[in-house]
N, CA, C and O atoms as CSV, one atom per row, in Angstrom:
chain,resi,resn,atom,element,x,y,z
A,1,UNK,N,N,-151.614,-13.206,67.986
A,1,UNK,CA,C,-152.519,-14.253,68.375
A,1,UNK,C,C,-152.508,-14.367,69.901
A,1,UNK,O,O,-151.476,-14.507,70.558
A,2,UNK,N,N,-153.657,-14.301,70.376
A,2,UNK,CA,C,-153.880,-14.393,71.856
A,2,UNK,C,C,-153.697,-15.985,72.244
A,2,UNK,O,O,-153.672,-16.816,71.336
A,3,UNK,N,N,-153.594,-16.305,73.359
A,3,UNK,CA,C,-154.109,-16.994,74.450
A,3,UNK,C,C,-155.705,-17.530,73.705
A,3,UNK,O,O,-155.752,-18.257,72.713
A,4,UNK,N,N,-156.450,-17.202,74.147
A,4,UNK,CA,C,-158.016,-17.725,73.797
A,4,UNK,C,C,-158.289,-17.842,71.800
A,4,UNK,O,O,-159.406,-17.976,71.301
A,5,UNK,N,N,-157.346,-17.774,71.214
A,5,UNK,CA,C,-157.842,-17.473,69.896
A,5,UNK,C,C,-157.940,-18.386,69.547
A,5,UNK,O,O,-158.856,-18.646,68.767
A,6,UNK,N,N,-156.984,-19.394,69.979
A,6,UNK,CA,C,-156.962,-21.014,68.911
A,6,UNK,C,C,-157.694,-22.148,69.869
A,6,UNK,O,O,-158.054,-23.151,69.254
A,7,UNK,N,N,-157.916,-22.131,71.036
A,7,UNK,CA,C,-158.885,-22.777,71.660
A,7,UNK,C,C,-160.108,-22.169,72.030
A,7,UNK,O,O,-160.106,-20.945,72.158
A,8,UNK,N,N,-161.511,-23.021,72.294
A,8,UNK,CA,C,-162.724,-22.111,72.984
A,8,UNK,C,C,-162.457,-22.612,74.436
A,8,UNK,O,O,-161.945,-23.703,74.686
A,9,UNK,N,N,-162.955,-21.480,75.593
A,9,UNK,CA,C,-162.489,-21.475,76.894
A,9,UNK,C,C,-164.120,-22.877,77.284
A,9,UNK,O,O,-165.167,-23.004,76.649
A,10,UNK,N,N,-163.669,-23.590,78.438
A,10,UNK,CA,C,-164.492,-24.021,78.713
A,10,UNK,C,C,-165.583,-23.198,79.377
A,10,UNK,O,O,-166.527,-23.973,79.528
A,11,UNK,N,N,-165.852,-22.202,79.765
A,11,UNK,CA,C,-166.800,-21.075,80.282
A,11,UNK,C,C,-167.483,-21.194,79.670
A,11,UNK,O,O,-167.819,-22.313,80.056
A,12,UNK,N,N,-168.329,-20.924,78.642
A,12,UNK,CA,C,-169.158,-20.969,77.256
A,12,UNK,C,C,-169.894,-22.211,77.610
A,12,UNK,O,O,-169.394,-23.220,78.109
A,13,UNK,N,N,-171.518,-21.964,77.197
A,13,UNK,CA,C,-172.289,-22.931,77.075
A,13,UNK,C,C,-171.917,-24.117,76.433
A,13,UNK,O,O,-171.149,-23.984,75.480
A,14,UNK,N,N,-172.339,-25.435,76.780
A,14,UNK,CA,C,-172.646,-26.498,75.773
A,14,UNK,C,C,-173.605,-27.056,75.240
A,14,UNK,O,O,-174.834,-27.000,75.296
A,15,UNK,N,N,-172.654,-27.737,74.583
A,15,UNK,CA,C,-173.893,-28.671,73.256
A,15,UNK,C,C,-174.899,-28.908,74.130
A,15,UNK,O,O,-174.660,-29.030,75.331
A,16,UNK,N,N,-176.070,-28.996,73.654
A,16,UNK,CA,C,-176.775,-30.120,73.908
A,16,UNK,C,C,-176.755,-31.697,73.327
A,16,UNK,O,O,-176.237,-31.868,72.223
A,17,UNK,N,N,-177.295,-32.824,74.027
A,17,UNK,CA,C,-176.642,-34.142,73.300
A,17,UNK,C,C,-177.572,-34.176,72.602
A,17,UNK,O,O,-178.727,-33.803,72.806
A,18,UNK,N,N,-176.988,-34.744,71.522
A,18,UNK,CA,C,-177.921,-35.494,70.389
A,18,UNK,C,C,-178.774,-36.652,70.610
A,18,UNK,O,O,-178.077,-37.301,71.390
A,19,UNK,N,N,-179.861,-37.345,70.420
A,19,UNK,CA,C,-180.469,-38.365,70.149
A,19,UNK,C,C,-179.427,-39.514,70.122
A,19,UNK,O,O,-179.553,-40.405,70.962
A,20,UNK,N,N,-178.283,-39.579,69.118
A,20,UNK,CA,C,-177.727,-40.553,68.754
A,20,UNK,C,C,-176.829,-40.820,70.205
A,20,UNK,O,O,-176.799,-41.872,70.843
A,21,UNK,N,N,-176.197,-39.693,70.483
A,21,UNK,CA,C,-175.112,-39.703,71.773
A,21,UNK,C,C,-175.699,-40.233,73.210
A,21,UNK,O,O,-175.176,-40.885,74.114
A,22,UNK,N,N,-177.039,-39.662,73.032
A,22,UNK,CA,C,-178.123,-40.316,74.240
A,22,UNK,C,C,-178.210,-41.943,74.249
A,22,UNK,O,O,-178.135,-42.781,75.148
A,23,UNK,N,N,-178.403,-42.007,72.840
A,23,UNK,CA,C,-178.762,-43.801,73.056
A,23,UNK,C,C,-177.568,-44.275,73.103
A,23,UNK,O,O,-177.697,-45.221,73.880
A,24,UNK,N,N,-176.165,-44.234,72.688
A,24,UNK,CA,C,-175.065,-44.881,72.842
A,24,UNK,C,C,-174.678,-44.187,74.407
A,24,UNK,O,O,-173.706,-44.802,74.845
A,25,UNK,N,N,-174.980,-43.465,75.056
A,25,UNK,CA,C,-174.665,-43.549,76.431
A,25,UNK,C,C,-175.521,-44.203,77.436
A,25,UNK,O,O,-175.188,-44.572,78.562
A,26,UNK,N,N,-176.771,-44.301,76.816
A,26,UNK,CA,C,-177.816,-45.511,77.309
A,26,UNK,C,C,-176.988,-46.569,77.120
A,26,UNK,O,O,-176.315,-46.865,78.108
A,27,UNK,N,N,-176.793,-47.422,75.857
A,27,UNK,CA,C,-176.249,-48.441,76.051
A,27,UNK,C,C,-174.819,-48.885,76.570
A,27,UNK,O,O,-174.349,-50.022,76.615
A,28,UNK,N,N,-174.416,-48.020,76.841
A,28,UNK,CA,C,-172.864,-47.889,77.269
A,28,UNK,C,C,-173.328,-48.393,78.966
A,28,UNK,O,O,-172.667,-49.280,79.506
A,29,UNK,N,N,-174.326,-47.838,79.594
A,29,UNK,CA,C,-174.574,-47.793,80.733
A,29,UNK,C,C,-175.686,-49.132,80.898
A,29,UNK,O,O,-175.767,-49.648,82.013
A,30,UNK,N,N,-176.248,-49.490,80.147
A,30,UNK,CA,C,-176.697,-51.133,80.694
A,30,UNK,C,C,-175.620,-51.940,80.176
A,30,UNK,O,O,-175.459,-53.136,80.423
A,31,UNK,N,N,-175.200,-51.524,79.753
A,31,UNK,CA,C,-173.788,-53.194,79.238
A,31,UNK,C,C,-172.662,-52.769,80.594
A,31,UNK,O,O,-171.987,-53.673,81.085
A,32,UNK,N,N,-172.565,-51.597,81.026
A,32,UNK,CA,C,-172.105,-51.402,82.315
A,32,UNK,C,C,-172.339,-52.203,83.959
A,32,UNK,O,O,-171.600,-52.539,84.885
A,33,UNK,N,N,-174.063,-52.262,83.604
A,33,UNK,CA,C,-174.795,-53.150,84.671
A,33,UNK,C,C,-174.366,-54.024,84.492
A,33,UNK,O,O,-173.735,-54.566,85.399
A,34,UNK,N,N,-174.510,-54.794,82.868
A,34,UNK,CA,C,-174.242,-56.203,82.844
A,34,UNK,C,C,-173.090,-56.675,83.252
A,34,UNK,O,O,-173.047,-57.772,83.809
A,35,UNK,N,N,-171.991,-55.945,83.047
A,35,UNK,CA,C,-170.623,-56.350,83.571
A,35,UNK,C,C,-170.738,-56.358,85.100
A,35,UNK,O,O,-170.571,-57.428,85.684
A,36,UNK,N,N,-171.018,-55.217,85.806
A,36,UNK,CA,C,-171.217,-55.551,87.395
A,36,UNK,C,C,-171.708,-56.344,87.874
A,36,UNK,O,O,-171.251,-56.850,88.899
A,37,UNK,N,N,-172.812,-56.737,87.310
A,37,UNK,CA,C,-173.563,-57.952,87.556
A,37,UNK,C,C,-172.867,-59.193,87.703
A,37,UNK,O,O,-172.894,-59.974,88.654
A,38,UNK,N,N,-172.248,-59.262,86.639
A,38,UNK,CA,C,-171.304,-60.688,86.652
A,38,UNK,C,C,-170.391,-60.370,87.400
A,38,UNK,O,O,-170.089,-61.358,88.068
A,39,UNK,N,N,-169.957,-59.758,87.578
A,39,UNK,CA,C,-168.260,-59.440,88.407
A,39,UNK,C,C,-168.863,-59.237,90.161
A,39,UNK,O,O,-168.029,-59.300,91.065
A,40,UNK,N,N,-170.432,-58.984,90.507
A,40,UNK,CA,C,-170.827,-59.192,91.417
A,40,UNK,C,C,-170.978,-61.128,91.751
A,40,UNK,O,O,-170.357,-61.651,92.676
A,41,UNK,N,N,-171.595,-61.664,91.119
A,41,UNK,CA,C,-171.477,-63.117,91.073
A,41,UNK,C,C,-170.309,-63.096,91.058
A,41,UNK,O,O,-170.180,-63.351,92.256
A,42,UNK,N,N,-169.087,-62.986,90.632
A,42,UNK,CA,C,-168.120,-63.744,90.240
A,42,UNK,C,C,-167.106,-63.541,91.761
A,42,UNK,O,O,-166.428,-64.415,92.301
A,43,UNK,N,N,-167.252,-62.362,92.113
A,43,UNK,CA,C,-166.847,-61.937,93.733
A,43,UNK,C,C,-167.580,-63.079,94.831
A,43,UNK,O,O,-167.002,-64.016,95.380
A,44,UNK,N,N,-168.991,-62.699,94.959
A,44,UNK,CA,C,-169.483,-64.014,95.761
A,44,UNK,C,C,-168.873,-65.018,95.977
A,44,UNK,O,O,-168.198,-65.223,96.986
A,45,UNK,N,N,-169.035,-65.782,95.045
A,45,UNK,CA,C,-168.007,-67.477,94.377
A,45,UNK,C,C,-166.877,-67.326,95.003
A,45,UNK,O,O,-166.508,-68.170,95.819
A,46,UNK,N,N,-166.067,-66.106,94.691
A,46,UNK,CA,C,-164.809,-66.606,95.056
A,46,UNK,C,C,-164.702,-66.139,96.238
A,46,UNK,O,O,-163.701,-66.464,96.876
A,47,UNK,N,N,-165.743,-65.210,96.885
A,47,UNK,CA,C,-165.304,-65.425,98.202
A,47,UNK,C,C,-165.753,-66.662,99.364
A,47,UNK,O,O,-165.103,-67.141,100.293
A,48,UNK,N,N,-166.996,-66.914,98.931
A,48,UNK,CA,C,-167.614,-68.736,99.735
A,48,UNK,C,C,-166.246,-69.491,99.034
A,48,UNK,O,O,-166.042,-70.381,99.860
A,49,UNK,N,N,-165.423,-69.612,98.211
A,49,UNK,CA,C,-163.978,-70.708,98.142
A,49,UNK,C,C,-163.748,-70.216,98.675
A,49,UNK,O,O,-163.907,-70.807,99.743
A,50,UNK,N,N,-163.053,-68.503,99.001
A,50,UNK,CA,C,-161.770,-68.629,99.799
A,50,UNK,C,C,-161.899,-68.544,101.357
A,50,UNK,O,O,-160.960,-68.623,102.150
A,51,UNK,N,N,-163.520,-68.331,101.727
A,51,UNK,CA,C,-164.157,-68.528,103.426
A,51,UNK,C,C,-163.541,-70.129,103.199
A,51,UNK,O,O,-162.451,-70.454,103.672
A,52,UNK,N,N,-164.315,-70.978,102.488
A,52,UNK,CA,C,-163.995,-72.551,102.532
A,52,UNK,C,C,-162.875,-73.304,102.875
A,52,UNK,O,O,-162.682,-74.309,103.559
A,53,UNK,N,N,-162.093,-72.439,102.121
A,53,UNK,CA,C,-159.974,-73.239,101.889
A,53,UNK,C,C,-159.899,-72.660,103.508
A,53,UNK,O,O,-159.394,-73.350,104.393
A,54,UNK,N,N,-160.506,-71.214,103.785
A,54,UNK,CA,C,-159.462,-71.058,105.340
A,54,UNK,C,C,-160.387,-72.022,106.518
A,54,UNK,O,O,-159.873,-72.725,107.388
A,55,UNK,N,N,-161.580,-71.876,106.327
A,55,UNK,CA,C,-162.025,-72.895,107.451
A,55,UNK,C,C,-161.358,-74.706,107.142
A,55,UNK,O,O,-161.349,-75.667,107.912
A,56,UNK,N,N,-160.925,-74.599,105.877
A,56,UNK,CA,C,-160.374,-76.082,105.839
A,56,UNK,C,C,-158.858,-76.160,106.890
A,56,UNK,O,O,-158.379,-76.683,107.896
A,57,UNK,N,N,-158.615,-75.300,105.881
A,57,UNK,CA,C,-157.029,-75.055,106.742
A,57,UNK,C,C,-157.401,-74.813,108.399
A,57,UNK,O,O,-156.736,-75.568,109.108
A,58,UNK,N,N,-158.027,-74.204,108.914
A,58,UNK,CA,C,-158.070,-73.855,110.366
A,58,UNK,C,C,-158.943,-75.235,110.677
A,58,UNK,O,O,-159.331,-74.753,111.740
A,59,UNK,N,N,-159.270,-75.900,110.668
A,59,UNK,CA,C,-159.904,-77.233,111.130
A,59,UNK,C,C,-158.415,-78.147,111.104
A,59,UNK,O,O,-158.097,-78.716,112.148
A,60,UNK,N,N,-157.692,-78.247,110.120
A,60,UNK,CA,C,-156.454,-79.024,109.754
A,60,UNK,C,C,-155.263,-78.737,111.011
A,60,UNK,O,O,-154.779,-79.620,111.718
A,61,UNK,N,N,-154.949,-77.306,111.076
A,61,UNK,CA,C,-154.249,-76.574,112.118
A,61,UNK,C,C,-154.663,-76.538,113.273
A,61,UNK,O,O,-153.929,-76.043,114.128
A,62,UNK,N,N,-155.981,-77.062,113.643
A,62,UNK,CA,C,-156.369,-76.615,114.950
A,62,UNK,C,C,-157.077,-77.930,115.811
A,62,UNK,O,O,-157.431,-77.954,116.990
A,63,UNK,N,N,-157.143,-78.981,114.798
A,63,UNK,CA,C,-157.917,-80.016,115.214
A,63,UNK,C,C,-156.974,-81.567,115.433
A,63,UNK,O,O,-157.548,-82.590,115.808
């Protein structure tokens, strides 16, 4: 038994995707957006608090 007998080498053409594999990587990839999306909002927010707390603190320390 060789080397190449019990695995296929990746060299060799591939599949083409299926219909089914297409649409579950479609939806894999807008529920992807949707998460960035929120985790983009959710970054914003917390960065206007944490600009906020240090200009509080530097008004407190400096004034």
């Amino acid at each position: 038994m060789g080397i190449g007998d019990r695995f296929p080498t990746g060299n060799g053409p591939k599949k083409p995707l299926t219909k089914k594999q297409l649409q579950k990587m479609r939806e894999a990839y807008a529920h992807a957006e949707e998460i960035a999306e929120k985790v983009r909002i959710k970054e914003e927010k917390e960065k206007k608090e944490r600009e906020e707390k240090a200009e509080e603190v530097l008004k407190t320390q400096f004034l």
